Structures are given as structure tokens and as C-alpha cells.
Amino acid sequence: MKFGIRLHVIVRETEEKAWQAAEDLISHLDDETVIRAQAAFQRMDYPACEQHFKRALTLKPDHVTVMTNLGNCYSVQGRYDDALTLLNKAIARDKG
């Protein structure tokens, strides 16, 4: 059996603001697109993974988790500059 867990910690001034930030991160996102992207990543089909995560970003351009996943996809393809740019954007967005 294979499985994975991804955990994101969201820190805001109050618990209510933290939960709102979490909800904002996942709202309006096409779950099927993310599932396809994650499945492509597991198959090591990085072009398909990239395509699906980019589609997810068109639906939710500031989605930190999708940016992070796409950055990881770039990284495993050796596209370190693209990965670094996107991961830095995700970090900056998450601090907001």
C-alpha cells in the first residue's frame, strides 16, 4: 500500500482568520483537475502533471498548494529556475 500526507500550517491573527484563509485557498478549485495532476505526478508523467496544475491555477491563481505542487513538478524535471520562482511566489502569498 502507498499513501501520502501533506500538511499545511496556516497562521493568522485569530483562529477564525486562519480558517477563513484555509477555506479561501481551496474554494473555487476544480478537484478533478488536482486529482488528475497528482495522479500524473505519481505516474511520473510530468508534462501532464504540469498541464493539470496550470489549469488549476487558471481557476485559482493564488492557490498556494497548487503553486507548490507545480513548483515540485518543475523541480523533478530539472527546471529549477521555474520551480524557485513559483515556490517563492507561493511563500509570499502564504505570508499574506
C-alpha positions as a Python dict, from the first residue, in 0.01 Angstrom:
ca = {
    (1, 'M'): (0, 0, 0),
    (2, 'K'): (120, 351, -84),
    (3, 'F'): (-12, 671, 63),
    (4, 'G'): (99, 1021, 139),
    (5, 'I'): (7, 1302, 368),
    (6, 'R'): (53, 1670, 302),
    (7, 'L'): (10, 1918, 585),
    (8, 'H'): (-6, 2294, 556),
    (9, 'V'): (9, 2521, 857),
    (10, 'I'): (-175, 2850, 819),
    (11, 'V'): (-100, 3115, 1077),
    (12, 'R'): (-319, 3422, 1112),
    (13, 'E'): (-404, 3667, 1391),
    (14, 'T'): (-707, 3468, 1505),
    (15, 'E'): (-836, 3113, 1463),
    (16, 'E'): (-1128, 3248, 1263),
    (17, 'K'): (-895, 3426, 1019),
    (18, 'A'): (-683, 3112, 985),
    (19, 'W'): (-987, 2901, 897),
    (20, 'Q'): (-1105, 3166, 652),
    (21, 'A'): (-762, 3165, 485),
    (22, 'A'): (-777, 2785, 458),
    (23, 'E'): (-1123, 2800, 304),
    (24, 'D'): (-1009, 3069, 63),
    (25, 'L'): (-720, 2852, -51),
    (26, 'I'): (-943, 2565, -153),
    (27, 'S'): (-1253, 2748, -275),
    (28, 'H'): (-1336, 2754, -644),
    (29, 'L'): (-1081, 2488, -725),
    (30, 'D'): (-1164, 2207, -961),
    (31, 'D'): (-1095, 1896, -751),
    (32, 'E'): (-1088, 1670, -1058),
    (33, 'T'): (-808, 1875, -1212),
    (34, 'V'): (-598, 1846, -897),
    (35, 'I'): (-664, 1471, -875),
    (36, 'R'): (-552, 1429, -1236),
    (37, 'A'): (-239, 1633, -1170),
    (38, 'Q'): (-149, 1429, -862),
    (39, 'A'): (-209, 1103, -1049),
    (40, 'A'): (13, 1222, -1336),
    (41, 'F'): (285, 1313, -1086),
    (42, 'Q'): (268, 965, -932),
    (43, 'R'): (299, 812, -1282),
    (44, 'M'): (596, 1043, -1342),
    (45, 'D'): (407, 1193, -1637),
    (46, 'Y'): (537, 1540, -1562),
    (47, 'P'): (410, 1713, -1879),
    (48, 'A'): (54, 1602, -1795),
    (49, 'C'): (105, 1695, -1431),
    (50, 'E'): (220, 2041, -1533),
    (51, 'Q'): (-77, 2084, -1766),
    (52, 'H'): (-328, 1993, -1496),
    (53, 'F'): (-170, 2209, -1225),
    (54, 'K'): (-154, 2503, -1467),
    (55, 'R'): (-525, 2453, -1536),
    (56, 'A'): (-590, 2453, -1162),
    (57, 'L'): (-402, 2783, -1135),
    (58, 'T'): (-622, 2937, -1402),
    (59, 'L'): (-916, 2857, -1175),
    (60, 'K'): (-745, 2976, -857),
    (61, 'P'): (-432, 3181, -944),
    (62, 'D'): (-316, 3234, -584),
    (63, 'H'): (-370, 2878, -459),
    (64, 'V'): (-56, 2812, -253),
    (65, 'T'): (-82, 2432, -257),
    (66, 'V'): (-123, 2419, -635),
    (67, 'M'): (171, 2658, -680),
    (68, 'T'): (381, 2439, -451),
    (69, 'N'): (284, 2122, -637),
    (70, 'L'): (358, 2279, -975),
    (71, 'G'): (691, 2400, -837),
    (72, 'N'): (770, 2043, -731),
    (73, 'C'): (676, 1924, -1080),
    (74, 'Y'): (917, 2177, -1231),
    (75, 'S'): (1189, 2070, -988),
    (76, 'V'): (1176, 1699, -1073),
    (77, 'Q'): (1207, 1798, -1439),
    (78, 'G'): (1524, 1992, -1361),
    (79, 'R'): (1353, 2326, -1422),
    (80, 'Y'): (1495, 2477, -1107),
    (81, 'D'): (1456, 2844, -1203),
    (82, 'D'): (1086, 2792, -1280),
    (83, 'A'): (1045, 2596, -958),
    (84, 'L'): (1220, 2860, -748),
    (85, 'T'): (1017, 3143, -899),
    (86, 'L'): (687, 2968, -833),
    (87, 'L'): (782, 2844, -486),
    (88, 'N'): (892, 3195, -385),
    (89, 'K'): (555, 3325, -511),
    (90, 'A'): (377, 3060, -302),
    (91, 'I'): (577, 3159, 7),
    (92, 'A'): (499, 3527, -45),
    (93, 'R'): (128, 3450, -93),
    (94, 'D'): (117, 3231, 215),
    (95, 'K'): (267, 3509, 430),
    (96, 'G'): (-18, 3741, 324),
}
